PDB file of C-alpha atoms in Angstrom:
ATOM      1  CA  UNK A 369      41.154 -28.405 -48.658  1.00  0.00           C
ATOM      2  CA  UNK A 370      38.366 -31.356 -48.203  1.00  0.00           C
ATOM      3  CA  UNK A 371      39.908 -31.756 -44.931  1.00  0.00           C
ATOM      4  CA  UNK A 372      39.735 -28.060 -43.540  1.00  0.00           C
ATOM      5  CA  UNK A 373      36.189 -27.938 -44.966  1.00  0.00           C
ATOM      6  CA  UNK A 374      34.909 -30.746 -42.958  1.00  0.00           C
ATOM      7  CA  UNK A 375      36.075 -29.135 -39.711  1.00  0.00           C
ATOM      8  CA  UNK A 376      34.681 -25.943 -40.503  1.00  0.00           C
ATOM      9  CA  UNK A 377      31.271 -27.031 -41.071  1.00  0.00           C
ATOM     10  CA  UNK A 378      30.992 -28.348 -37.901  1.00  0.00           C
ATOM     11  CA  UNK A 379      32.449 -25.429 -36.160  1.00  0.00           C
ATOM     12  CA  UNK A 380      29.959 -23.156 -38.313  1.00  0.00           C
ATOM     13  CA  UNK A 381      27.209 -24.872 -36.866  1.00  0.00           C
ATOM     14  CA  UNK A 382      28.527 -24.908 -32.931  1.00  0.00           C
ATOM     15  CA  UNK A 383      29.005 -21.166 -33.530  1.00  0.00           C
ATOM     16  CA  UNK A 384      25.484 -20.532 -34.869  1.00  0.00           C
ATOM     17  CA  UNK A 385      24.358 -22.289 -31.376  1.00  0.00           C
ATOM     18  CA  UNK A 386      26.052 -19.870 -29.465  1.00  0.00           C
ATOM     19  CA  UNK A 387      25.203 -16.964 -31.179  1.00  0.00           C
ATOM     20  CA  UNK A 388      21.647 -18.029 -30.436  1.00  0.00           C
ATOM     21  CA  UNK A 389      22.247 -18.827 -26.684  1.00  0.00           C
ATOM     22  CA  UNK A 390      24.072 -15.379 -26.503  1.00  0.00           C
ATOM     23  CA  UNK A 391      20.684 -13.636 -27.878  1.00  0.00           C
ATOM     24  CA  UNK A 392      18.758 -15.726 -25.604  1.00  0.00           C
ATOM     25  CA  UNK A 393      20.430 -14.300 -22.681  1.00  0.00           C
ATOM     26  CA  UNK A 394      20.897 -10.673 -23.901  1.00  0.00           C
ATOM     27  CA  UNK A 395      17.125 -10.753 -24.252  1.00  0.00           C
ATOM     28  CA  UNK A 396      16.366 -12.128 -20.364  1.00  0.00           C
ATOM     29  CA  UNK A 397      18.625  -9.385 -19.475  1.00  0.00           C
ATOM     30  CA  UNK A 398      17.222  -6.819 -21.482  1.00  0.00           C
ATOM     31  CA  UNK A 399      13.748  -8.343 -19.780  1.00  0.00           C
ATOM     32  CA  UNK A 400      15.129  -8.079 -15.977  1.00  0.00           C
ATOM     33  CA  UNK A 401      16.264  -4.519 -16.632  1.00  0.00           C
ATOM     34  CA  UNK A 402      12.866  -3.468 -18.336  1.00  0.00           C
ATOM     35  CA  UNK A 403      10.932  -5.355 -15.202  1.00  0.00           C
ATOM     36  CA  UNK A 404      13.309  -3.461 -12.744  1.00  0.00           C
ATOM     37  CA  UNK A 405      12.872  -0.282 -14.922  1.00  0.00           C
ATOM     38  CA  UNK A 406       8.940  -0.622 -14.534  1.00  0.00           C
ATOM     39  CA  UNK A 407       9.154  -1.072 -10.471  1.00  0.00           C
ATOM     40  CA  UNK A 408      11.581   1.920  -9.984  1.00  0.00           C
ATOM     41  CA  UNK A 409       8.866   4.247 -12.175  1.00  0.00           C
ATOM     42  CA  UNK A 410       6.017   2.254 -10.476  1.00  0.00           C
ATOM     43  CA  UNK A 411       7.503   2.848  -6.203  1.00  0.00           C
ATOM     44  CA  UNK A 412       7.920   6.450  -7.418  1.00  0.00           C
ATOM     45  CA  UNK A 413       4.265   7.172  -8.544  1.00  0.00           C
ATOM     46  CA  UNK A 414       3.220   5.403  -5.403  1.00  0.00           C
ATOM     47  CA  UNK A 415       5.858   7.760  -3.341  1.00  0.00           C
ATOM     48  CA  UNK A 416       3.681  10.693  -4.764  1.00  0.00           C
ATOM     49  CA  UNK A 417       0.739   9.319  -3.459  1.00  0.00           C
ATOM     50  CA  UNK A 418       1.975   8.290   0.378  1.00  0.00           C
ATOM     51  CA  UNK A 419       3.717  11.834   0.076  1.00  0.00           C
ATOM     52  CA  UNK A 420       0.401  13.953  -0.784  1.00  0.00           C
ATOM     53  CA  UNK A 421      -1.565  11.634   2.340  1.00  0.00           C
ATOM     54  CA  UNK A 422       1.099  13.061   4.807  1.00  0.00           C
ATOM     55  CA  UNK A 423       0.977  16.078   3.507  1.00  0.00           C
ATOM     56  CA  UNK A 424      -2.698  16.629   4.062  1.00  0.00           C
ATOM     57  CA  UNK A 425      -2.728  15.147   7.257  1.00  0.00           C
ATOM     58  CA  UNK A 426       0.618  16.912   8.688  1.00  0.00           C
ATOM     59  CA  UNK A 427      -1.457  20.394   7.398  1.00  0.00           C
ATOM     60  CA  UNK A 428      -4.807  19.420   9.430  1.00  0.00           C
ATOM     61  CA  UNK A 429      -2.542  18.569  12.390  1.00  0.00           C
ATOM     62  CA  UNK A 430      -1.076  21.808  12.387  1.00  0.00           C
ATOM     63  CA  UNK A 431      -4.044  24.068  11.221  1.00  0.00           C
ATOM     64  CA  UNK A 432      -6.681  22.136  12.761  1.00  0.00           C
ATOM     65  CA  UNK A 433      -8.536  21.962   9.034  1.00  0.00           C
ATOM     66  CA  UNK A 434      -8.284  21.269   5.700  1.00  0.00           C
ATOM     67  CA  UNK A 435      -8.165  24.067   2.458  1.00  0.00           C
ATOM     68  CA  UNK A 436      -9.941  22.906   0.557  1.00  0.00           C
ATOM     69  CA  UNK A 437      -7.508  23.514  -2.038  1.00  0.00           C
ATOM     70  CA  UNK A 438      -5.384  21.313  -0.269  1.00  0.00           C
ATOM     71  CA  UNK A 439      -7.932  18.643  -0.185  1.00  0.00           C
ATOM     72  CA  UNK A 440      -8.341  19.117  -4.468  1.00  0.00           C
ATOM     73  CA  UNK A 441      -4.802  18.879  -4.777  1.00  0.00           C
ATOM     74  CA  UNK A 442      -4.833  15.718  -2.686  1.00  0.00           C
ATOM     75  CA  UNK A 443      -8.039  13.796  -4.992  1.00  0.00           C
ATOM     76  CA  UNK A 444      -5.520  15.367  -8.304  1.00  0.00           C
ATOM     77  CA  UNK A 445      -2.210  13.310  -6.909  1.00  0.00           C
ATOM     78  CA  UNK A 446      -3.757  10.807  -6.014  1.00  0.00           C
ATOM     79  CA  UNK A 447      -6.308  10.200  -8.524  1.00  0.00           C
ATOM     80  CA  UNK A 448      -4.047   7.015  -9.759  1.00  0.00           C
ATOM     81  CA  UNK A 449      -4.453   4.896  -6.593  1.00  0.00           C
ATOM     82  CA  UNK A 450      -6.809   2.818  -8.063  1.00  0.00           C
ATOM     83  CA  UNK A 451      -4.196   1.420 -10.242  1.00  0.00           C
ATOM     84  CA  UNK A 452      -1.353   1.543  -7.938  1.00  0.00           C
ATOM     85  CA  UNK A 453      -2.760  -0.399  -4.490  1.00  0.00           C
ATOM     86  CA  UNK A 454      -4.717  -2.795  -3.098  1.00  0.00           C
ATOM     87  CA  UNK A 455      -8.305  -1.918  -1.709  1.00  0.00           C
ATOM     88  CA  UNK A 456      -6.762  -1.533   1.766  1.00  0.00           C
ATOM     89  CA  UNK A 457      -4.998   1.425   0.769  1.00  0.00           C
ATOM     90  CA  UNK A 458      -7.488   2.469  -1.199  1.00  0.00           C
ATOM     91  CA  UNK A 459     -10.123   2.548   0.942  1.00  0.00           C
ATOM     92  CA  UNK A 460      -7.678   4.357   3.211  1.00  0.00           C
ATOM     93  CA  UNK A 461      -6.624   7.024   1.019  1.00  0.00           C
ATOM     94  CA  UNK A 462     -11.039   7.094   0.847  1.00  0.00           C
ATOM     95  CA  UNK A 463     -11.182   7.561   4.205  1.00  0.00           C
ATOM     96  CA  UNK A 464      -8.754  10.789   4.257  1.00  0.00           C
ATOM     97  CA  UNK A 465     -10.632  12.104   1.636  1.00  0.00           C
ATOM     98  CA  UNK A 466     -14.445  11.872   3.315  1.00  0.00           C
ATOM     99  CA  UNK A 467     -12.779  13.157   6.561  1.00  0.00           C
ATOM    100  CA  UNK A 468     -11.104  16.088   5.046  1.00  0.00           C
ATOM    101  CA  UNK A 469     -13.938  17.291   3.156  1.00  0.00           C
ATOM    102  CA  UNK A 470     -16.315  16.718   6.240  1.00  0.00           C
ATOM    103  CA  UNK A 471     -13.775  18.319   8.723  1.00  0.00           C
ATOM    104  CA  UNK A 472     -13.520  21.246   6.329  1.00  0.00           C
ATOM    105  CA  UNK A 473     -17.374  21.634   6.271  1.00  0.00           C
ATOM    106  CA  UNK A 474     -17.825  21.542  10.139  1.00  0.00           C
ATOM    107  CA  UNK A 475     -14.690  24.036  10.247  1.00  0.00           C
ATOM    108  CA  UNK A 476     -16.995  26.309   7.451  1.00  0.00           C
ATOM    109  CA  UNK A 477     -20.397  26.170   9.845  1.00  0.00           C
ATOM    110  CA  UNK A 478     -18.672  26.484  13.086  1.00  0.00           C
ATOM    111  CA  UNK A 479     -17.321  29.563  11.803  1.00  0.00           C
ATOM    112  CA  UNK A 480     -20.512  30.881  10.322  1.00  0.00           C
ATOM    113  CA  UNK A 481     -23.875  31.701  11.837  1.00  0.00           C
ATOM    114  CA  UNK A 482     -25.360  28.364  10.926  1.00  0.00           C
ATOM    115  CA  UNK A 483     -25.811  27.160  14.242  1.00  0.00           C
ATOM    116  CA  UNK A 484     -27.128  29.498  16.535  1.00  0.00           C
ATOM    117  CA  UNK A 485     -28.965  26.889  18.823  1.00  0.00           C
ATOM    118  CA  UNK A 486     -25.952  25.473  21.446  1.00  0.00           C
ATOM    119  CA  UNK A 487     -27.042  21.985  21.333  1.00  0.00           C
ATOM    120  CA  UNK A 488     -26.417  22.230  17.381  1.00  0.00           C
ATOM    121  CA  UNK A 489     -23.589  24.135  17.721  1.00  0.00           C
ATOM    122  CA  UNK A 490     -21.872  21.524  20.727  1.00  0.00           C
ATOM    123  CA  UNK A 491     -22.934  18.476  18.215  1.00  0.00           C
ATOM    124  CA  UNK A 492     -20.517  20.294  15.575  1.00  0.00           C
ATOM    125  CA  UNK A 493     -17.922  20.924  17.621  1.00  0.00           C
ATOM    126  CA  UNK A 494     -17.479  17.338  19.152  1.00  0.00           C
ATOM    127  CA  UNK A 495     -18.036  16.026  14.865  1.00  0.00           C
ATOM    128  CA  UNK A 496     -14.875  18.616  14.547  1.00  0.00           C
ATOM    129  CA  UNK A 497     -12.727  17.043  17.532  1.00  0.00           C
ATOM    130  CA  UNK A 498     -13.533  13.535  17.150  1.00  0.00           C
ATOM    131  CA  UNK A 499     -12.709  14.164  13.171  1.00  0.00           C
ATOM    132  CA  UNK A 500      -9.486  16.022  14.435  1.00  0.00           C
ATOM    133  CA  UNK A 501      -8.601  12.825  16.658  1.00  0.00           C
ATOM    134  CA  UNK A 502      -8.731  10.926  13.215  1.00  0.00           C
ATOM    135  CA  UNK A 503      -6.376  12.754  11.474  1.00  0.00           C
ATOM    136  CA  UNK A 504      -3.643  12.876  14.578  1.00  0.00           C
ATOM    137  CA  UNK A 505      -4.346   8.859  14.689  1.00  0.00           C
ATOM    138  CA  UNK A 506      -4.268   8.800  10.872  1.00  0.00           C
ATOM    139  CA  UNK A 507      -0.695   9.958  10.335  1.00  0.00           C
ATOM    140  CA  UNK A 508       0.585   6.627  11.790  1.00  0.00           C
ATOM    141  CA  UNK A 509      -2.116   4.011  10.496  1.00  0.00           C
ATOM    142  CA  UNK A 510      -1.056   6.136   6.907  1.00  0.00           C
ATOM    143  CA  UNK A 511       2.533   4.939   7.388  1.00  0.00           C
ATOM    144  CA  UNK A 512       1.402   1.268   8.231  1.00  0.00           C
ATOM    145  CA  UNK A 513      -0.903   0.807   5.425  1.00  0.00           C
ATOM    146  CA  UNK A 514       1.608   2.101   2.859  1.00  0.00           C
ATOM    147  CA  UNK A 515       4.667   0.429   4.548  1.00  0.00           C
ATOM    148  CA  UNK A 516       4.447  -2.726   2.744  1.00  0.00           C
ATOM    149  CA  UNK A 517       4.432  -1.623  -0.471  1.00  0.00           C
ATOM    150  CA  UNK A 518       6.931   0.827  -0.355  1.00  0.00           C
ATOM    151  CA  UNK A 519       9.446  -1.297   1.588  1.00  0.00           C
ATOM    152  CA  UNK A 520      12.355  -1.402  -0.604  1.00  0.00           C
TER     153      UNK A 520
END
């Protein structure tokens, strides 16, 4: 019996080592899956955003100006970019917001009776085109910006 005990002891205590590698390495893979977990929820907020940027710009490309509904729902989704991005996208995302809302007020007085002097009237019109020319080149500098950190 003193014999057996003396090789169980030792055994008892090899065990107890791997038991504690074994949780050692069920908690780094608990910790990969969590980090992987948190990037997967993370790449699909930031789809939202990129998705709500197209979708502005592919509706002033088409229409030729923003609703301004549509330009409210764009600030609502994507409201989190400051937490999401770097400043390049953010100042991009910025820049379609500024240009939307100004496109949509040059689209409001060109249709009213704001203007009635021509000069006034031709300096709102080439504001309107040269903001229209944005949005057509924005669609594309939109996919660059975002294309790094949305590559999978």
């Amino acid at each position: 019996m003193y014999c057996l005990k003396h090789m169980i002891e030792p055994l008892q205590g090899l065990l107890t080592l791997v038991i504690g590698i074994a949780t050692v390495c069920i908690m780094v893979l608990q910790y990969r899956i969590e980090k992987s977990n948190n990037r997967h929820l993370t790449y699909e907020r930031k789809v939202l955003v990129y998705k709500a940027s197209i979708d502005l710009i592919e509706e002033i490309i088409a229409n030729a100006t923003p609703k301004f509904e549509s330009i409210s729902s764009f600030v609502k989704n994507t409201a989190e970019q400051y937490f999401l991005f770097d400043k390049n996208i953010q100042m991009h995302l910025d820049s379609i917001k500024r240009n939307a809302y100004k496109l949509h007020l040059a689209n409001q007085n060109l249709r009213g009776n704001n203007y009635n002097d021509t000069e006034q009237r031709k300096q709102l019109a080439e504001e309107n085109r040269n903001l229209l020319q944005w949005f057509y080149e924005s669609k594309k500098v939109t996919v660059k910006v975002f294309e790094s950190d949305l590559k999978i």
